[in-house]
Tab-separated table of C-alpha atoms and ligand atoms in Angstrom:
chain	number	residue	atom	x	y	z
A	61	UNK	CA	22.349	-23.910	13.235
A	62	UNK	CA	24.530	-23.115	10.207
A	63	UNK	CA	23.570	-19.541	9.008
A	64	UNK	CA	23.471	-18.025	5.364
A	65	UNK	CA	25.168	-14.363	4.574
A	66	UNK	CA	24.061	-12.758	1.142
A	67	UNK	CA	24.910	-9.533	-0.469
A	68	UNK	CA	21.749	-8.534	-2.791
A	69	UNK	CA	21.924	-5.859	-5.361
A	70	UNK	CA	18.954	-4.610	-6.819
A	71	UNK	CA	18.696	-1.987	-10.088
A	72	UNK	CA	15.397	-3.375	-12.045
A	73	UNK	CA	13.893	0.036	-12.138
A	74	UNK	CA	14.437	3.235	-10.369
A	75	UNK	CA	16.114	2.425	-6.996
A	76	UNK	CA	19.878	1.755	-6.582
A	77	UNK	CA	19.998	-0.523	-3.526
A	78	UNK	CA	23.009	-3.518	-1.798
A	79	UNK	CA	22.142	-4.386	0.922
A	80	UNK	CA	23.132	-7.772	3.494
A	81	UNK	CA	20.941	-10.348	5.082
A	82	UNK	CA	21.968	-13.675	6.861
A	83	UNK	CA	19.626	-16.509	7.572
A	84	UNK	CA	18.025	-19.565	6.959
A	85	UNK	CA	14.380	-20.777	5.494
A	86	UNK	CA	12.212	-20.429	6.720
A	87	UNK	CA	12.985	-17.191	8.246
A	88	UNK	CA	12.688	-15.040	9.745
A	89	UNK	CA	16.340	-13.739	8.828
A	90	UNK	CA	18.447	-10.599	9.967
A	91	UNK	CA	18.868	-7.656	7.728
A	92	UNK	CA	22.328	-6.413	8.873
A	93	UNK	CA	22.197	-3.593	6.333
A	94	UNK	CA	19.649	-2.413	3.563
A	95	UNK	CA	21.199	0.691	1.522
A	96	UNK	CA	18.275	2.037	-1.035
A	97	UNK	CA	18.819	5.040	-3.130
A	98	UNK	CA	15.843	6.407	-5.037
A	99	UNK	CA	16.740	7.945	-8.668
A	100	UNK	CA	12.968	9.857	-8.036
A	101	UNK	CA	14.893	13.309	-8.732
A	102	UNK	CA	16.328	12.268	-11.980
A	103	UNK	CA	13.044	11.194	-13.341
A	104	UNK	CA	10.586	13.920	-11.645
A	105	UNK	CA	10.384	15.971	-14.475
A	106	UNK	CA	9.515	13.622	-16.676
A	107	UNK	CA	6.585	11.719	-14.931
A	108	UNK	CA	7.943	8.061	-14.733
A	109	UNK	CA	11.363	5.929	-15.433
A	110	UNK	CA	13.397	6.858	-17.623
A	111	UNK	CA	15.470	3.485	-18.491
A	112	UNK	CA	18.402	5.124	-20.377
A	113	UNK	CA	18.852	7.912	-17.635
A	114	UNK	CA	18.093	4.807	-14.631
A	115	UNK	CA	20.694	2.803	-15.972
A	116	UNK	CA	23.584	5.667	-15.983
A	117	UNK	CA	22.543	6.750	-12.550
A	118	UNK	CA	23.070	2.869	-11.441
A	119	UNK	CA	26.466	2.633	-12.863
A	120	UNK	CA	26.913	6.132	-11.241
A	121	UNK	CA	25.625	5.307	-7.197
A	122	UNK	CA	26.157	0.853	-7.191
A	123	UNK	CA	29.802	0.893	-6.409
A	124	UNK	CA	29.243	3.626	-2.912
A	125	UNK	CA	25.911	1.822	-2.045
A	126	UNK	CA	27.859	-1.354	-2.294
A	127	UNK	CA	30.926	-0.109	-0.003
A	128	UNK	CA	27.883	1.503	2.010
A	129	UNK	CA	25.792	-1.923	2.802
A	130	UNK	CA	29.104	-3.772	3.407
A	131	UNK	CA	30.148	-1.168	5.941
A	132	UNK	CA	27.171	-0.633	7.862
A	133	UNK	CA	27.164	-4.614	8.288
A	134	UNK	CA	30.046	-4.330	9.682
A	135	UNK	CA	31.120	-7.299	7.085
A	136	UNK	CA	33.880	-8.338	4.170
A	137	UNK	CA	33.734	-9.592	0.859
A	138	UNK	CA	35.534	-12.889	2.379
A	139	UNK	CA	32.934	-13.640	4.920
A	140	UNK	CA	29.885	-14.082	2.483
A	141	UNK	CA	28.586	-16.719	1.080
A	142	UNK	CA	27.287	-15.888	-2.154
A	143	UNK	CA	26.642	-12.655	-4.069
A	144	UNK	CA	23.324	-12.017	-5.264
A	145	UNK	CA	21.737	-9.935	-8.219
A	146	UNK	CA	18.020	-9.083	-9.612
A	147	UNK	CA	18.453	-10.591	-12.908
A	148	UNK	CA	15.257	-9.876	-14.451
A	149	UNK	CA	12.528	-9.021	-14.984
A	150	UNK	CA	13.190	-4.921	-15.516
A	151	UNK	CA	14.751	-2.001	-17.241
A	152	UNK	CA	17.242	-4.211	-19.237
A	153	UNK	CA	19.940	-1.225	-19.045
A	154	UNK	CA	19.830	-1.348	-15.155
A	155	UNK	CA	19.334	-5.148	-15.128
A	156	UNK	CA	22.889	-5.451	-16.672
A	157	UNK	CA	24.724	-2.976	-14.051
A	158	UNK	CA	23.621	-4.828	-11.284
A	159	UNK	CA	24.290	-8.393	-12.670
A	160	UNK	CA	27.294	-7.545	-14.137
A	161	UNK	CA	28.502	-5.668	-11.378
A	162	UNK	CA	27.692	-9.279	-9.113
A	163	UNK	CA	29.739	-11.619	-11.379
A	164	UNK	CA	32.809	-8.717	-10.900
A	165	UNK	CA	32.328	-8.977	-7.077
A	166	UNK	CA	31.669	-13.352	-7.126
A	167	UNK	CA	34.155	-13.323	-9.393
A	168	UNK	CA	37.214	-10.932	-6.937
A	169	UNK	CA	35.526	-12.174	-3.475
A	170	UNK	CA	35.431	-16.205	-5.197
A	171	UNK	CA	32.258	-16.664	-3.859
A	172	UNK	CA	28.699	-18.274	-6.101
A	173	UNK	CA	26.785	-15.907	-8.360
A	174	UNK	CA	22.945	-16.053	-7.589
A	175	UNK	CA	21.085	-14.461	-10.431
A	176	UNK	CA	17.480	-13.619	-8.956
A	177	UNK	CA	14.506	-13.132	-10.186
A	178	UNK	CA	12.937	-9.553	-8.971
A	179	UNK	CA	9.401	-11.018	-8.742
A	180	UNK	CA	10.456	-14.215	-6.876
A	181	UNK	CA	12.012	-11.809	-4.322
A	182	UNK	CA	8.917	-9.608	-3.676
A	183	UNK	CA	7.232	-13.086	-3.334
A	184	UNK	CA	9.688	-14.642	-0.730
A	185	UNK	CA	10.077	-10.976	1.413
A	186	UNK	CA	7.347	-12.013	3.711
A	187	UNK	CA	10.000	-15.406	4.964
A	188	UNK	CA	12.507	-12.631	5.620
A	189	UNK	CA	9.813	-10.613	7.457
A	190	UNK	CA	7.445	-13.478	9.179
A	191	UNK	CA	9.069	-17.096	8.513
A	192	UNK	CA	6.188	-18.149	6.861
A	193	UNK	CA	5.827	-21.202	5.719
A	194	UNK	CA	4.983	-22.687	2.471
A	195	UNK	CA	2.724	-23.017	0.989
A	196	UNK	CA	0.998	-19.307	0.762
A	197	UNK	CA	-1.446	-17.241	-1.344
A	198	UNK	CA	0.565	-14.123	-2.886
A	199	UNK	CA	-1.039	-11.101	-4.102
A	200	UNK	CA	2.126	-9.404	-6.019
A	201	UNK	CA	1.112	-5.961	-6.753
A	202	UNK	CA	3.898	-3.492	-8.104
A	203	UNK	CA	4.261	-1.269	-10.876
A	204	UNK	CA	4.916	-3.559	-12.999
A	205	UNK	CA	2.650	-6.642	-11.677
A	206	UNK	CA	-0.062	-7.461	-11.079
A	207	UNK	CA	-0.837	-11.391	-9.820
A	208	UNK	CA	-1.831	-14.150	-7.598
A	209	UNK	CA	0.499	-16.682	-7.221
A	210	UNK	CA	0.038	-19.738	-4.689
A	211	UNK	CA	3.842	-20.328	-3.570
A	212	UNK	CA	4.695	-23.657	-3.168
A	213	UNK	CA	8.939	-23.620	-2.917
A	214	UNK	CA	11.288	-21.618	-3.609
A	215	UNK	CA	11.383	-21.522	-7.686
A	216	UNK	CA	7.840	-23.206	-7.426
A	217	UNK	CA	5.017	-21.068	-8.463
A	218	UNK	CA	1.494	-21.776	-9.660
A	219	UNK	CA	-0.121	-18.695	-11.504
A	220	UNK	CA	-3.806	-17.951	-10.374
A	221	UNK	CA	-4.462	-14.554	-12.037
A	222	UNK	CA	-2.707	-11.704	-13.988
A	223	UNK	CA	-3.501	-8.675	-15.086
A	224	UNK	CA	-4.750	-8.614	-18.744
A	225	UNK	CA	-3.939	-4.810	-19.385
A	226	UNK	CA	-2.415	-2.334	-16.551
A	227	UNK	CA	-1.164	-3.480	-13.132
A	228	UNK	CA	-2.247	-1.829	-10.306
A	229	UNK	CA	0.512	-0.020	-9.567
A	230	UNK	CA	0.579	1.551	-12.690
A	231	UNK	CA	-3.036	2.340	-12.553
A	232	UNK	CA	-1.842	4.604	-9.294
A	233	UNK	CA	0.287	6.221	-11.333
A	234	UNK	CA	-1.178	7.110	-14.475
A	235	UNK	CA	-4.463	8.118	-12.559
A	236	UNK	CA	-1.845	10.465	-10.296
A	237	UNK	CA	-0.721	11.714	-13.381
A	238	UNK	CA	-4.422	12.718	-14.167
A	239	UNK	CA	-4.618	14.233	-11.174
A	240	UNK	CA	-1.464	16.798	-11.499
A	241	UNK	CA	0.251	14.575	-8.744
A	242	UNK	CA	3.785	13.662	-9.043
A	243	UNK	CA	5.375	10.348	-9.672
A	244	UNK	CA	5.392	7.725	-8.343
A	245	UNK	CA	1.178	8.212	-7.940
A	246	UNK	CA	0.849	5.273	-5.651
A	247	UNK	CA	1.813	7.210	-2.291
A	248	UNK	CA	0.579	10.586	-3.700
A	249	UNK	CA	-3.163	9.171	-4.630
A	250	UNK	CA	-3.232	7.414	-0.823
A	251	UNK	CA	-2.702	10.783	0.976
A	252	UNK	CA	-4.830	12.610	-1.262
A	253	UNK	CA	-7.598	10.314	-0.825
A	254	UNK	CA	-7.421	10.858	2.861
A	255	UNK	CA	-8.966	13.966	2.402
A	256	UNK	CA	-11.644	12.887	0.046
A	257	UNK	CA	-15.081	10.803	-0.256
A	258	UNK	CA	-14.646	7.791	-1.936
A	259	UNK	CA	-18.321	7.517	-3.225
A	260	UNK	CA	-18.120	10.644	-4.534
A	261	UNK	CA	-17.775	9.320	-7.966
A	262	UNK	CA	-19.058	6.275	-9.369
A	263	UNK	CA	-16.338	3.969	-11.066
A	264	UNK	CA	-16.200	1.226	-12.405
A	265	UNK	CA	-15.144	-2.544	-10.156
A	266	UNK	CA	-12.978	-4.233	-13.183
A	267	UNK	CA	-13.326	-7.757	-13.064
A	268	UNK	CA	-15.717	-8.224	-9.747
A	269	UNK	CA	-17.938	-11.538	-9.940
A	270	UNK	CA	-15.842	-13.020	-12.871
A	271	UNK	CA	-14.544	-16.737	-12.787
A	272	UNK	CA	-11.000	-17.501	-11.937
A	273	UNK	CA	-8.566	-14.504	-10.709
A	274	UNK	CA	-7.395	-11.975	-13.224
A	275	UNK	CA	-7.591	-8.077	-12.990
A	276	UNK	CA	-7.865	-5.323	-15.351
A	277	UNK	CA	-7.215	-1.874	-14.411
A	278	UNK	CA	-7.495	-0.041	-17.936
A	279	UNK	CA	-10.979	0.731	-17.803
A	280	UNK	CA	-10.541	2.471	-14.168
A	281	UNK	CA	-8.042	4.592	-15.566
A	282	UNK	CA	-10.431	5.584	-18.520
A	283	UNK	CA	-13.238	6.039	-16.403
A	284	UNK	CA	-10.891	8.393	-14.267
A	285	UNK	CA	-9.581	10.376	-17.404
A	286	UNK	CA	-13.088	11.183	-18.674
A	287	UNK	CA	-13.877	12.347	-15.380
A	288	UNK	CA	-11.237	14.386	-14.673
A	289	UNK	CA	-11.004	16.378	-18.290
A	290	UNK	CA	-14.751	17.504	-17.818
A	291	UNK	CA	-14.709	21.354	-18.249
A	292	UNK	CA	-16.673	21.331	-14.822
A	293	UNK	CA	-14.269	19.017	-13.220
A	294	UNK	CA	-13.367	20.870	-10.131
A	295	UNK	CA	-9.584	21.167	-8.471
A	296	UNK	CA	-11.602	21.163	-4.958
A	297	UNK	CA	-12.912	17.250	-6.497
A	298	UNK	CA	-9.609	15.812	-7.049
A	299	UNK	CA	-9.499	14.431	-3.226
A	300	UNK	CA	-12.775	12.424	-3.717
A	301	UNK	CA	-11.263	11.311	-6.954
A	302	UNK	CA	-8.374	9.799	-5.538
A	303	UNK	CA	-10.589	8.499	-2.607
A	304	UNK	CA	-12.986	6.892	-5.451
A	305	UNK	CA	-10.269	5.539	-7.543
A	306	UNK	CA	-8.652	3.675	-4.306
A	307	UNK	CA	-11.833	2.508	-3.225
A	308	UNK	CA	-12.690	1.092	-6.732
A	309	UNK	CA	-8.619	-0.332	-6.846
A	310	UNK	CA	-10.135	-2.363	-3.151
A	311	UNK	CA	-12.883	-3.502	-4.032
A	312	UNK	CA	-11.627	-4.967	-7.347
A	313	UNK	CA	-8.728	-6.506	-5.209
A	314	UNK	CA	-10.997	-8.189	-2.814
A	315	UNK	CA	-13.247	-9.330	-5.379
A	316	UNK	CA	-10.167	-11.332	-7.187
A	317	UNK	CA	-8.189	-12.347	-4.046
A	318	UNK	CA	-11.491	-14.056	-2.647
A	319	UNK	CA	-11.561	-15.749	-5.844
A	320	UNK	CA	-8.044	-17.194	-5.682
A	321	UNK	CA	-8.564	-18.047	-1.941
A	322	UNK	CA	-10.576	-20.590	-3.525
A	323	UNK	CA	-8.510	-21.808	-5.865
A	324	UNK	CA	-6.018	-21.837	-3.213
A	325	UNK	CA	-8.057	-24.402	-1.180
A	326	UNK	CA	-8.653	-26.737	-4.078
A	327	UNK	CA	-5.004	-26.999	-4.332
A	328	UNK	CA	-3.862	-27.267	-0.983
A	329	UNK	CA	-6.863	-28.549	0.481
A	330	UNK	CA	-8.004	-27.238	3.735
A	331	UNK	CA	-5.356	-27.804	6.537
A	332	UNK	CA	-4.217	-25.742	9.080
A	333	UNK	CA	-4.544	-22.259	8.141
A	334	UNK	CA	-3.604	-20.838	5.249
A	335	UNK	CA	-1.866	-17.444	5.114
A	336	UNK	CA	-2.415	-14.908	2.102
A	337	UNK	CA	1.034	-12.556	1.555
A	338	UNK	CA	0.801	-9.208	-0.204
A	339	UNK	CA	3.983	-7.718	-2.173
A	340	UNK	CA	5.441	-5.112	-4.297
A	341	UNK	CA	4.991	-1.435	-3.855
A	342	UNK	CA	1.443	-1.108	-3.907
A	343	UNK	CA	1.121	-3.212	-1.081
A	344	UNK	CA	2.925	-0.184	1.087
A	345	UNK	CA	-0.804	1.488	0.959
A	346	UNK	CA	-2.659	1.265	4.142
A	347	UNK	CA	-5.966	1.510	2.970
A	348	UNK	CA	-5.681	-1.614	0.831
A	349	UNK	CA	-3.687	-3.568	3.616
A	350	UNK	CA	-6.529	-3.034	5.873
A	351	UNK	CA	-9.232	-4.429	3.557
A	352	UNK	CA	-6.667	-7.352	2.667
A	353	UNK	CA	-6.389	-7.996	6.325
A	354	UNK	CA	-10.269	-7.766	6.751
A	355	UNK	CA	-11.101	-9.684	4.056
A	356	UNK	CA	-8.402	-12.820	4.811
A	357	UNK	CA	-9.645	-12.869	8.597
A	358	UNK	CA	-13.191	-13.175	6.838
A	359	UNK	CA	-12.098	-16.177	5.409
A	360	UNK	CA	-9.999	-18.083	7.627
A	361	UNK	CA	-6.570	-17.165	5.919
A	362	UNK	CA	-3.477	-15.561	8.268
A	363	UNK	CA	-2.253	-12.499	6.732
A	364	UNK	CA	1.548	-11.819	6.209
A	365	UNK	CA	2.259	-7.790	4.666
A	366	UNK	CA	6.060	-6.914	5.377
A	367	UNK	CA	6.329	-3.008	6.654
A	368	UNK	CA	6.054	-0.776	3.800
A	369	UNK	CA	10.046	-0.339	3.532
A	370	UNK	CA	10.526	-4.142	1.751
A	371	UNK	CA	7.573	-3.840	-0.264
A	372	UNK	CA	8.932	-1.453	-2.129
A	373	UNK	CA	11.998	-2.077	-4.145
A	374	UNK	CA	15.105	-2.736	-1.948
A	375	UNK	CA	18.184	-5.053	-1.462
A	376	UNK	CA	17.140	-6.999	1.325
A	377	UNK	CA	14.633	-9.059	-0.477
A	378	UNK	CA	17.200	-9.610	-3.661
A	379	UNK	CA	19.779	-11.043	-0.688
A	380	UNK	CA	17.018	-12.879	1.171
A	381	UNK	CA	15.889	-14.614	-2.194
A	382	UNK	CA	19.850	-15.022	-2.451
A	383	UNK	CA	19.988	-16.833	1.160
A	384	UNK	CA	17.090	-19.062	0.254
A	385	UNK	CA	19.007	-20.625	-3.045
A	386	UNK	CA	22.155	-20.495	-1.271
A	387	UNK	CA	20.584	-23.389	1.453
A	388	UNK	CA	19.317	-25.307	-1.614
A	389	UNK	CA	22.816	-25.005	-3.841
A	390	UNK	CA	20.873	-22.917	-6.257
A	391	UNK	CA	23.709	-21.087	-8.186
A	392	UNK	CA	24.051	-19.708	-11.105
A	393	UNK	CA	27.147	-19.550	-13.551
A	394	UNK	CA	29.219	-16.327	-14.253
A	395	UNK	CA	27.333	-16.599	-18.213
A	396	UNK	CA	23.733	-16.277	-16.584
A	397	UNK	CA	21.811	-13.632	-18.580
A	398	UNK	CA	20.140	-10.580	-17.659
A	399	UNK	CA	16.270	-10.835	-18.802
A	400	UNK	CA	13.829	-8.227	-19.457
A	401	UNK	CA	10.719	-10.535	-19.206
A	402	UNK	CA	10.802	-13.390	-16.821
A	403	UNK	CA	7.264	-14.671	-15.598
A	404	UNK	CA	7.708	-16.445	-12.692
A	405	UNK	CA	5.276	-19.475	-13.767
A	406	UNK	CA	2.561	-19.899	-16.606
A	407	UNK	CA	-1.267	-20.045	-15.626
A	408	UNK	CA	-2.431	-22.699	-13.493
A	409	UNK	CA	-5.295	-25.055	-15.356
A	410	UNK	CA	-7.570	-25.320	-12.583
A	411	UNK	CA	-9.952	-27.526	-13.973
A	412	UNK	CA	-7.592	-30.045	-13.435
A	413	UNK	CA	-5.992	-29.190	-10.738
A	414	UNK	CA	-6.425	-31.708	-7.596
A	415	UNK	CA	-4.566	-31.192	-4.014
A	416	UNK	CA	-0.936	-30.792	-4.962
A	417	UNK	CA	-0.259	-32.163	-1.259
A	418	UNK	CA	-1.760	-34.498	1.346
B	1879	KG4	O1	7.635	-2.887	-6.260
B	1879	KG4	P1	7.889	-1.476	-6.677
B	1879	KG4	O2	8.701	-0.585	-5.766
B	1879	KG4	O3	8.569	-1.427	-8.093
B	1879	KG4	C1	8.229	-2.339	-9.095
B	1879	KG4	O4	8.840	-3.447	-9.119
B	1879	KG4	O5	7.288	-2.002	-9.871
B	1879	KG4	O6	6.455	-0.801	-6.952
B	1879	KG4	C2	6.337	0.528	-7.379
B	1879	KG4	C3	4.859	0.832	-7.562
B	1879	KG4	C4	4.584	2.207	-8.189
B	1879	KG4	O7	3.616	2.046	-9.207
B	1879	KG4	C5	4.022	3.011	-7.016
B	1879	KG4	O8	3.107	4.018	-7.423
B	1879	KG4	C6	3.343	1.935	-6.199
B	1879	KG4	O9	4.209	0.827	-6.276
B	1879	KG4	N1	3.179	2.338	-4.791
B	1879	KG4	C7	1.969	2.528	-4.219
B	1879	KG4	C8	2.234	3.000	-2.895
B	1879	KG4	N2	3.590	3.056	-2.718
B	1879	KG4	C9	4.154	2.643	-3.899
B	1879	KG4	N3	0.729	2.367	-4.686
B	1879	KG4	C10	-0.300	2.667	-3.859
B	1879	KG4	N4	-0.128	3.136	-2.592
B	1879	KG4	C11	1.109	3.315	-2.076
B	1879	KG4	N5	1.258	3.781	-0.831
B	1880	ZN	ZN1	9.434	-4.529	-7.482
């Protein structure tokens, strides 16, 4: 069967990464290179992204990782069939590289433009990964997001829940940064909380037993400063705070993904067995992977999680999302614009909402 061959470029936030995937929906496809440098040195010492200094480090590394992904492929220009580029949302200055630098390649190799969105790729990773089919429950969790989506088609989304302050991602980090761990918090707080008790301190479950499916992470994060700037706050405790702050992050995750399992039903209906997919960087964390697996086998949903590595930002997703428009003649023109904001689909009014399929 006729295969697709993408070249993804992703520079939304701190990563530089090309990388090459060919394939066909549903998946699962072949990454024949994924190239992903981190900018985390550049921004250490300043305890996040810096967007002006991200975007000069992108023009800097995109044109080796580029030459990098094609060569490790083993693969030409001449032999792909499209070139693809996050497009939005992100860090507008790095958003531009990237695009800009895909039109020059579409534009020399005279192959389509696909200008992706960075969310829909997170959302679509776990086809790459597992083939799944539509439609699925997503839990998108990044530094950045923070939503359940049910994912009917490719550029079909129904919005369940979002975040009405923080995401969860960048609750890890700011509550790393109360800690005295380094950026980005999210991997720092997991092995931290290894060595700690999470019931040592008693936070706060954001959002647990409300209707419908949003989260709020602001009020852990307060909880956790007040805490931690106690004169008797003790170094020795910061292990059973990161342990407590994960274990409040799960349980608040739980709480909202049951929710939207529901709503997930009531738009499907009940057949076969529906599968619940995690992305975005937070969903590298093995604690909360577990309880997401626990919880969906709980309640009759298959769970799709692709390995930490394409959670995270990376190229391979940007060219998967890239394969999956290519099948469906989903181009875009050389004038398509890079976006800062770009939701991937407004809120879902479920109390209208009847079985979208038979
Ligand atoms: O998807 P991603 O790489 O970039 C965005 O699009 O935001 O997600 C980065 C976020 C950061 O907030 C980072 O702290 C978090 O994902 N993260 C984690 C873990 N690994 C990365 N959070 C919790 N546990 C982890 N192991
Ligand atoms: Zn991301």
């Amino acid at each position: 069967m006729r295969t697709f061959t993408v070249l993804g470029l992703e520079t939304s936030c701190d990563e530089t990464a090309a990388g090459i995937v060919r394939g066909r929906a549903p998946g699962p496809g072949e990454i024949l290179s994924n190239v992903v440098l981190s900018q985390l040195q550049e921004h250490a010492a300043f305890g996040g992204v810096v967007p002006e200094i991200a975007a000069r480090a992108h023009v800097e590394a995109l044109d080796s990782i580029v030459e990098a992904a094609l060569a490790e492929a083993g693969i030409s220009g001449d032999r792909l069939d499209a070139v693809a580029a996050t497009a939005g949302p992100g860090l507008i200055g790095g958003v531009m590289v990237g695009l800009t630098t895909a039109k020059a390649l579409a534009l020399a190799w005279d192959k389509p433009l696909i200008a992706v969105n960075h969310l829909e790729a997170h959302a679509l990773t776990a086809r790459l990964t597992n083939g799944i089919a539509f439609p699925y429950l997503l839990l998108l969790i990044s530094g950045g997001h923070c939503q359940l989506l049910a994912v009917e088609a490719v550029g079909k989304f129904h919005l369940l829940g979002t975040t009405i302050d923080d995401a969860v991602g960048e609750a890890f980090d700011k509550a790393a940064k109360l800690l005295g761990l380094p950026y980005p918090g999210g991997p720092n707080i997991e092995a931290l909380a290894k060595a700690g008790d999470p019931r040592a301190f008693a936070l706060p479950r954001p959002m647990v037993g409300r209707e419908g499916a949003d989260f709020s992470f602001s009020g852990l994060k307060t909880a956790v400063r007040q805490i931690v700037r106690r004169p008797d706050f003790a170094d020795g405790a910061r292990a059973d705070m990161a342990a407590s702050f994960q274990a409040a992050v799960i349980d608040s995750l739980l709480d909202r993904v049951g929710s939207a399992m529901s709503m997930f039903r009531t738009l499907f209906g009940d057949r076969g067995e529906p599968t619940l997919v995690v992305a975005g960087g937070v969903a590298a964390n093995a604690a909360i992977r577990a309880a997401l697996g626990k919880l969906a086998e709980a309640q009759g949903f298959r769970t799709a999680i692709p390995p930490p590595p394409l959670c995270t930002d990376n190229a391979a997703m940007i060219a998967w999302a890239g394969v999956e428009r290519v099948e469906l003649g989903l181009f875009d023109s050389l004038a398509a614009e890079p976006r800062a904001r770009w939701p991937l689909s407004m809120p879902t009014d479920m109390a209208s909402a009847t079985p979208l399929t038979s």
